Short mmCIF file of C-alpha atoms (C1' of nucleotides) in Angstrom, two decimals:
data_model
loop_
_atom_site.label_atom_id
_atom_site.label_comp_id
_atom_site.label_asym_id
_atom_site.label_seq_id
_atom_site.Cartn_x
_atom_site.Cartn_y
_atom_site.Cartn_z
CA MET A 1 0.14 36.66 22.40
CA LYS A 2 2.81 36.31 19.75
CA THR A 3 1.91 34.22 16.70
CA TYR A 4 3.92 32.77 13.83
CA SER A 5 3.25 32.08 10.15
CA ILE A 6 3.93 28.67 8.66
CA SER A 7 7.22 29.88 7.16
CA ASP A 8 8.31 31.38 10.49
CA VAL A 9 7.81 27.99 12.10
CA ALA A 10 9.53 26.19 9.22
CA LYS A 11 12.58 28.39 9.66
CA GLU A 12 12.60 28.00 13.45
CA LEU A 13 12.37 24.19 13.38
CA ASN A 14 14.40 23.55 10.23
CA LEU A 15 11.46 22.03 8.40
CA THR A 16 9.85 23.02 5.10
CA VAL A 17 6.39 24.53 4.80
CA TYR A 18 5.53 21.43 2.74
CA THR A 19 6.38 19.23 5.67
CA LEU A 20 4.32 21.29 8.10
CA ARG A 21 1.29 21.20 5.78
CA TYR A 22 1.83 17.46 5.40
CA TYR A 23 1.85 17.03 9.18
CA ASP A 24 -1.33 19.04 9.40
CA LYS A 25 -2.95 16.94 6.67
CA GLU A 26 -1.98 13.80 8.64
CA GLY A 27 -3.70 15.16 11.74
CA LEU A 28 -0.62 16.04 13.76
CA LEU A 29 -1.55 19.70 14.22
CA PRO A 30 -5.25 19.86 15.17
CA PHE A 31 -4.47 22.63 17.66
CA VAL A 32 -3.18 25.13 15.09
CA GLU A 33 -5.70 27.93 14.59
CA ARG A 34 -6.48 29.90 11.45
CA THR A 35 -7.00 33.52 10.50
CA ASP A 36 -10.35 34.55 9.02
CA SER A 37 -8.87 34.06 5.57
CA GLY A 38 -7.73 30.52 6.39
CA ARG A 39 -4.02 31.01 7.08
CA ARG A 40 -2.42 28.95 9.82
CA LEU A 41 -1.57 30.83 13.00
CA PHE A 42 1.02 29.10 15.21
CA LYS A 43 1.37 29.98 18.89
CA GLU A 44 4.41 29.43 21.12
CA ASN A 45 2.77 26.32 22.54
CA ASP A 46 2.23 24.89 19.05
CA ILE A 47 5.95 25.19 18.40
CA GLU A 48 6.65 23.32 21.64
CA ALA A 49 4.24 20.60 20.54
CA LEU A 50 6.05 20.38 17.21
CA LYS A 51 9.31 19.93 19.10
CA VAL A 52 7.79 16.95 20.89
CA ILE A 53 6.58 15.62 17.53
CA GLU A 54 10.12 15.97 16.15
CA CYS A 55 11.45 14.22 19.24
CA LEU A 56 9.09 11.28 18.72
CA LYS A 57 9.96 11.21 15.04
CA SER A 58 13.66 11.01 15.90
CA THR A 59 12.94 7.84 17.88
CA GLY A 60 11.67 6.31 14.65
CA MET A 61 8.01 6.53 15.57
CA PRO A 62 5.80 6.56 12.45
CA ILE A 63 3.52 9.53 11.90
CA LYS A 64 0.36 7.45 12.35
CA GLU A 65 1.43 6.52 15.88
CA ILE A 66 2.37 10.09 16.67
CA LYS A 67 -1.15 10.99 15.58
CA SER A 68 -2.57 8.59 18.17
CA PHE A 69 -0.61 10.42 20.82
CA ILE A 70 -1.80 13.81 19.58
CA ASP A 71 -5.38 12.51 19.62
CA TRP A 72 -4.92 11.31 23.20
CA CYS A 73 -3.64 14.75 24.15
CA GLY A 74 -6.90 16.20 22.89
CA ASP A 75 -8.90 13.68 24.91
CA GLY A 76 -7.74 14.99 28.28
CA ASP A 77 -6.96 13.20 31.55
CA ALA A 78 -8.75 9.98 30.54
CA THR A 79 -5.77 9.09 28.34
CA LEU A 80 -2.96 9.87 30.80
CA GLN A 81 -2.20 6.17 31.25
CA GLN A 82 -1.90 5.53 27.49
CA ARG A 83 0.39 8.50 27.08
CA TYR A 84 2.53 7.41 30.02
CA ASN A 85 2.78 3.88 28.62
CA MET A 86 3.73 5.27 25.25
CA PHE A 87 6.66 7.25 26.65
CA ILE A 88 7.84 4.28 28.72
CA GLU A 89 7.81 2.24 25.51
CA ARG A 90 9.65 5.00 23.66
CA LYS A 91 12.26 5.05 26.40
CA ALA A 92 12.91 1.33 25.90
CA THR A 93 13.15 1.87 22.15
CA VAL A 94 15.68 4.65 22.50
CA GLU A 95 17.70 2.61 25.00
CA ALA A 96 17.87 -0.20 22.44
CA GLN A 97 18.85 2.27 19.71
CA LEU A 98 21.62 3.69 21.89
CA ALA A 99 22.93 0.19 22.59
CA GLU A 100 22.90 -0.65 18.89
CA LEU A 101 24.50 2.64 17.89
CA ASN A 102 27.28 2.08 20.43
CA LYS A 103 27.96 -1.34 18.95
CA THR A 104 28.01 0.25 15.50
CA MET A 105 30.50 2.81 16.79
CA GLU A 106 32.81 0.04 17.97
CA VAL A 107 32.85 -1.55 14.52
CA ILE A 108 33.43 1.81 12.84
CA GLU A 109 36.29 2.61 15.20
CA HIS A 110 37.82 -0.78 14.53
CA LYS A 111 37.62 -0.02 10.81
CA CYS A 112 39.25 3.38 11.33
CA TRP A 113 42.14 1.61 12.99
CA TYR A 114 42.20 -1.08 10.31
CA TYR A 115 42.54 1.43 7.49
CA LYS A 116 44.87 3.74 9.38
CA THR A 117 47.37 0.93 9.90
CA ALA A 118 46.87 -0.40 6.37
CA LEU A 119 47.50 3.09 5.02
CA GLU A 120 50.69 3.39 7.07
CA ALA A 121 51.86 0.02 5.77
CA GLY A 122 50.84 0.94 2.23
CA THR A 123 48.86 -2.27 1.92
CA GLU A 124 45.90 -4.09 3.36
CA ASP A 125 47.95 -7.29 3.42
CA ILE A 126 49.15 -6.63 6.98
CA HIS A 127 45.65 -7.65 8.12
CA LYS A 128 45.57 -10.89 6.16
CA ASP A 129 45.25 -12.95 9.36
CA ASP A 130 42.65 -10.79 11.13
CA LYS A 131 39.25 -12.13 11.97
CA ILE A 132 37.08 -9.51 10.30
CA GLU A 133 37.71 -7.92 6.94
CA VAL A 134 36.05 -6.65 3.80
CA MET B 1 35.44 -24.53 3.17
CA LYS B 2 31.93 -24.24 4.58
CA THR B 3 29.38 -22.52 2.36
CA TYR B 4 25.86 -21.20 2.92
CA SER B 5 22.73 -20.90 0.82
CA ILE B 6 20.91 -17.61 0.55
CA SER B 7 18.30 -18.71 3.09
CA ASP B 8 21.02 -19.84 5.53
CA VAL B 9 22.49 -16.35 5.37
CA ALA B 10 19.09 -14.70 5.65
CA LYS B 11 18.40 -16.65 8.84
CA GLU B 12 21.85 -15.93 10.28
CA LEU B 13 21.66 -12.18 9.68
CA ASN B 14 17.95 -11.69 10.26
CA LEU B 15 17.34 -10.53 6.73
CA THR B 16 14.99 -11.92 4.06
CA VAL B 17 16.16 -13.68 0.91
CA TYR B 18 14.45 -10.84 -0.96
CA THR B 19 16.68 -8.33 0.75
CA LEU B 20 19.83 -10.30 -0.01
CA ARG B 21 18.89 -10.62 -3.69
CA TYR B 22 18.12 -6.90 -3.71
CA TYR B 23 21.57 -6.13 -2.27
CA ASP B 24 23.14 -8.32 -4.90
CA LYS B 25 21.16 -6.58 -7.64
CA GLU B 26 22.38 -3.23 -6.31
CA GLY B 27 25.98 -4.40 -6.56
CA LEU B 28 26.68 -4.88 -2.86
CA LEU B 29 27.67 -8.53 -3.18
CA PRO B 30 30.02 -8.85 -6.20
CA PHE B 31 32.15 -11.33 -4.24
CA VAL B 32 29.42 -13.97 -3.81
CA GLU B 33 30.11 -16.98 -6.02
CA ARG B 34 27.66 -19.29 -7.77
CA THR B 35 27.21 -23.01 -8.23
CA ASP B 36 27.24 -24.45 -11.75
CA SER B 37 23.48 -24.19 -11.80
CA GLY B 38 23.56 -20.49 -10.82
CA ARG B 39 22.75 -20.64 -7.10
CA ARG B 40 24.51 -18.21 -4.80
CA LEU B 41 27.20 -19.72 -2.59
CA PHE B 42 28.10 -17.63 0.47
CA LYS B 43 31.39 -18.15 2.31
CA GLU B 44 32.20 -17.20 5.90
CA ASN B 45 33.97 -14.08 4.65
CA ASP B 46 30.91 -13.00 2.66
CA ILE B 47 28.85 -13.11 5.84
CA GLU B 48 31.44 -10.93 7.57
CA ALA B 49 31.23 -8.49 4.67
CA LEU B 50 27.45 -8.45 5.01
CA LYS B 51 27.86 -7.62 8.70
CA VAL B 52 29.94 -4.60 7.72
CA ILE B 53 27.26 -3.64 5.17
CA GLU B 54 24.63 -3.89 7.92
CA CYS B 55 26.82 -1.79 10.17
CA LEU B 56 27.11 0.94 7.53
CA LYS B 57 23.39 0.73 6.90
CA SER B 58 22.71 1.23 10.59
CA THR B 59 24.61 4.52 10.41
CA GLY B 60 22.05 5.67 7.85
CA MET B 61 24.36 5.28 4.86
CA PRO B 62 22.38 4.83 1.64
CA ILE B 63 22.95 1.69 -0.40
CA LYS B 64 24.49 3.60 -3.31
CA GLU B 65 27.24 4.92 -1.04
CA ILE B 66 27.81 1.50 0.46
CA LYS B 67 28.25 0.28 -3.11
CA SER B 68 31.06 2.80 -3.63
CA PHE B 69 32.80 1.35 -0.62
CA ILE B 70 32.35 -2.21 -1.89
CA ASP B 71 33.72 -1.12 -5.27
CA TRP B 72 36.74 0.42 -3.57
CA CYS B 73 37.31 -2.83 -1.71
CA GLY B 74 37.52 -4.58 -5.06
CA ASP B 75 40.03 -2.01 -6.34
CA GLY B 76 42.74 -2.95 -3.83
CA ASP B 77 45.30 -0.81 -2.03
CA ALA B 78 44.90 2.18 -4.35
CA THR B 79 41.65 3.05 -2.56
CA LEU B 80 42.85 2.67 1.04
CA GLN B 81 42.74 6.44 1.57
CA GLN B 82 39.14 6.75 0.33
CA ARG B 83 38.03 3.91 2.55
CA TYR B 84 39.82 5.40 5.54
CA ASN B 85 38.23 8.80 4.89
CA MET B 86 34.82 7.16 4.61
CA PHE B 87 35.08 5.52 8.00
CA ILE B 88 36.34 8.72 9.62
CA GLU B 89 33.30 10.47 8.15
CA ARG B 90 31.02 7.67 9.38
CA LYS B 91 32.51 8.03 12.84
CA ALA B 92 31.57 11.71 12.89
CA THR B 93 28.06 10.86 11.70
CA VAL B 94 27.56 8.28 14.42
CA GLU B 95 28.92 10.66 17.05
CA ALA B 96 26.33 13.23 15.96
CA GLN B 97 23.60 10.59 16.02
CA LEU B 98 24.59 9.56 19.53
CA ALA B 99 24.49 13.17 20.69
CA GLU B 100 21.05 13.66 19.13
CA LEU B 101 19.72 10.40 20.53
CA ASN B 102 20.91 11.36 24.01
CA LYS B 103 19.07 14.66 23.72
CA THR B 104 15.99 12.77 22.59
CA MET B 105 16.34 10.50 25.60
CA GLU B 106 16.35 13.50 27.93
CA VAL B 107 13.07 14.76 26.49
CA ILE B 108 11.51 11.28 26.67
CA GLU B 109 12.59 10.90 30.29
CA HIS B 110 11.15 14.27 31.12
CA LYS B 111 7.87 13.17 29.55
CA CYS B 112 7.93 9.93 31.56
CA TRP B 113 8.21 12.02 34.70
CA TYR B 114 5.55 14.45 33.46
CA TYR B 115 2.98 11.70 32.91
CA LYS B 116 3.97 9.71 35.98
CA THR B 117 3.26 12.70 38.21
CA ALA B 118 0.13 13.65 36.27
CA LEU B 119 -1.10 10.10 36.65
CA GLU B 120 -0.47 10.18 40.39
CA ALA B 121 -2.34 13.46 40.66
CA GLY B 122 -5.14 12.18 38.43
CA THR B 123 -4.84 15.21 36.19
CA GLU B 124 -2.45 16.98 33.88
CA ASP B 125 -3.42 20.30 35.49
CA ILE B 126 -0.60 20.03 38.03
CA HIS B 127 1.76 20.95 35.19
CA LYS B 128 -0.20 24.00 34.07
CA ASP B 129 2.73 26.33 34.80
CA ASP B 130 5.53 24.18 33.31
CA LYS B 131 7.54 25.38 30.38
CA ILE B 132 7.04 22.47 27.99
CA GLU B 133 3.84 20.59 27.45
CA VAL B 134 1.71 18.90 24.84
"C1'" DT C 1 10.39 -40.96 -10.09
"C1'" DT C 2 7.85 -37.74 -8.54
"C1'" DA C 3 6.36 -34.32 -5.26
"C1'" DA C 4 7.93 -30.84 -2.44
"C1'" DT C 5 11.09 -27.46 -1.70
"C1'" DC C 6 14.59 -24.70 -2.83
"C1'" DC C 7 16.73 -21.67 -6.04
"C1'" DT C 8 16.84 -18.32 -10.24
"C1'" DT C 9 15.49 -13.76 -12.89
"C1'" DA C 10 12.76 -9.83 -14.45
"C1'" DG C 11 9.91 -6.80 -13.27
"C1'" DA C 12 5.77 -5.03 -10.80
"C1'" DG C 13 3.93 -3.33 -6.34
"C1'" DT C 14 4.31 -1.28 -1.71
"C1'" DT C 15 5.22 2.03 1.89
"C1'" DA C 16 6.50 6.14 4.38
"C1'" DA C 17 7.52 10.55 4.31
"C1'" DC C 18 7.90 13.86 2.00
"C1'" DT C 19 8.06 17.28 -2.16
"C1'" DC C 20 6.18 19.69 -5.61
"C1'" DT C 21 2.66 21.74 -9.04
"C1'" DA C 22 -1.42 24.05 -10.41
"C1'" DG C 23 -4.73 27.15 -9.70
"C1'" DG C 24 -6.40 30.27 -6.80
"C1'" DT C 25 -6.84 33.82 -2.56
"C1'" DC C 26 -5.05 37.33 0.34
"C1'" DA C 27 -1.99 40.95 2.37
"C1'" DA C 28 1.80 44.38 2.42
"C1'" DG C 29 4.52 47.84 0.20
"C1'" DC C 30 5.03 51.49 -3.41
"C1'" DG D 1 -4.71 50.58 -7.19
"C1'" DC D 2 -1.45 47.32 -8.38
"C1'" DT D 3 2.27 44.26 -8.03
"C1'" DT D 4 4.77 40.99 -5.40
"C1'" DG D 5 5.11 37.51 -2.46
"C1'" DA D 6 3.13 34.52 0.97
"C1'" DC D 7 -0.52 31.75 1.81
"C1'" DC D 8 -4.24 28.04 0.67
"C1'" DT D 9 -5.97 23.12 -1.18
"C1'" DA D 10 -6.06 18.97 -3.91
"C1'" DG D 11 -3.69 15.92 -5.78
"C1'" DA D 12 0.30 14.15 -8.46
"C1'" DG D 13 5.24 12.81 -8.30
"C1'" DT D 14 9.49 11.23 -5.96
"C1'" DT D 15 12.67 8.31 -3.45
"C1'" DA D 16 14.70 4.54 -0.94
"C1'" DA D 17 14.47 0.24 0.41
"C1'" DC D 18 12.39 -3.23 0.20
"C1'" DT D 19 8.72 -6.98 -0.96
"C1'" DC D 20 6.46 -9.83 -3.76
"C1'" DT D 21 4.85 -12.42 -8.10
"C1'" DA D 22 5.36 -15.17 -12.09
"C1'" DA D 23 7.51 -18.46 -14.62
"C1'" DG D 24 10.73 -21.68 -14.63
"C1'" DG D 25 15.02 -24.71 -13.36
"C1'" DA D 26 17.54 -27.61 -9.79
"C1'" DT D 27 17.84 -30.49 -5.59
"C1'" DT D 28 16.22 -33.43 -1.98
"C1'" DA D 29 13.33 -37.02 0.47
"C1'" DA D 30 10.19 -40.83 0.23
#
DNA sequence: TTAATCCTTAGAGTTAACTCTAGGTCAAGC
DNA sequence: GCTTGACCTAGAGTTAACTCTAAGGATTAA
């Protein structure tokens, strides 16, 4: 079975070796094995797990909570319900983030228009009577 | 013209008074006036400006960069191009964030399905041959 | 008029997530 | 066999964005 060094994995996932060691220190990578001399040996599956960790991180989940999930994974079928609940919760979080980001996009697009027209007019004064300005 | 105290504004925008004073200290609120005794006096327009600041913050823009924008606003029409460029850049950033968040959502939804079916089966083993697991 | 409540500043403390350094071990290439 | 570079740990340092404390002045309500 193919294995990867810590710097291989760092390159593959666009992380630093520091970050990977930090994750390990925080208990996110209990499944990563070691060589006899103590070097980390990543397997394909470990990289997939790290992708899930990165996915959870991108939802804004703090590392301590991700650790709970990783711990549950090690506990087997008894924790299936917790893990399911966690992903349902994450789904709601991401839905809220998408809604918020879409609202943000609307404001940004309004501002693009605001400055485009101001630029064409040579002055911001053309928006003097608008509702929103800065 | 109606004015607001710092705690009025904090309530309205779901921020703390600490945060508002911190923004002021960082130079984000040069337009906020003071009473004779030195208390901050927010106007309707200042609250609108703070909403734009919150919008920029929600795109991940650091406070120092938001300060540049606020400074440009104080410099008048000479900086219209910079401000326009900034919002075009922000738009691209948010588009990328939306794309990433949608990808994240796909993974989360897959995991919801993964654990829903595992839960129904009583064991994770039914996914033994899947491509992605943790 | 006096107590409670709000405001002020300066500056210290907190937190998360890295990021790096020091000092050492190990492995691969010449 | 020796050098170079990758790896290891422990622990210190960094950064952004707050968050709070202390000490004191102003405003409001009874």
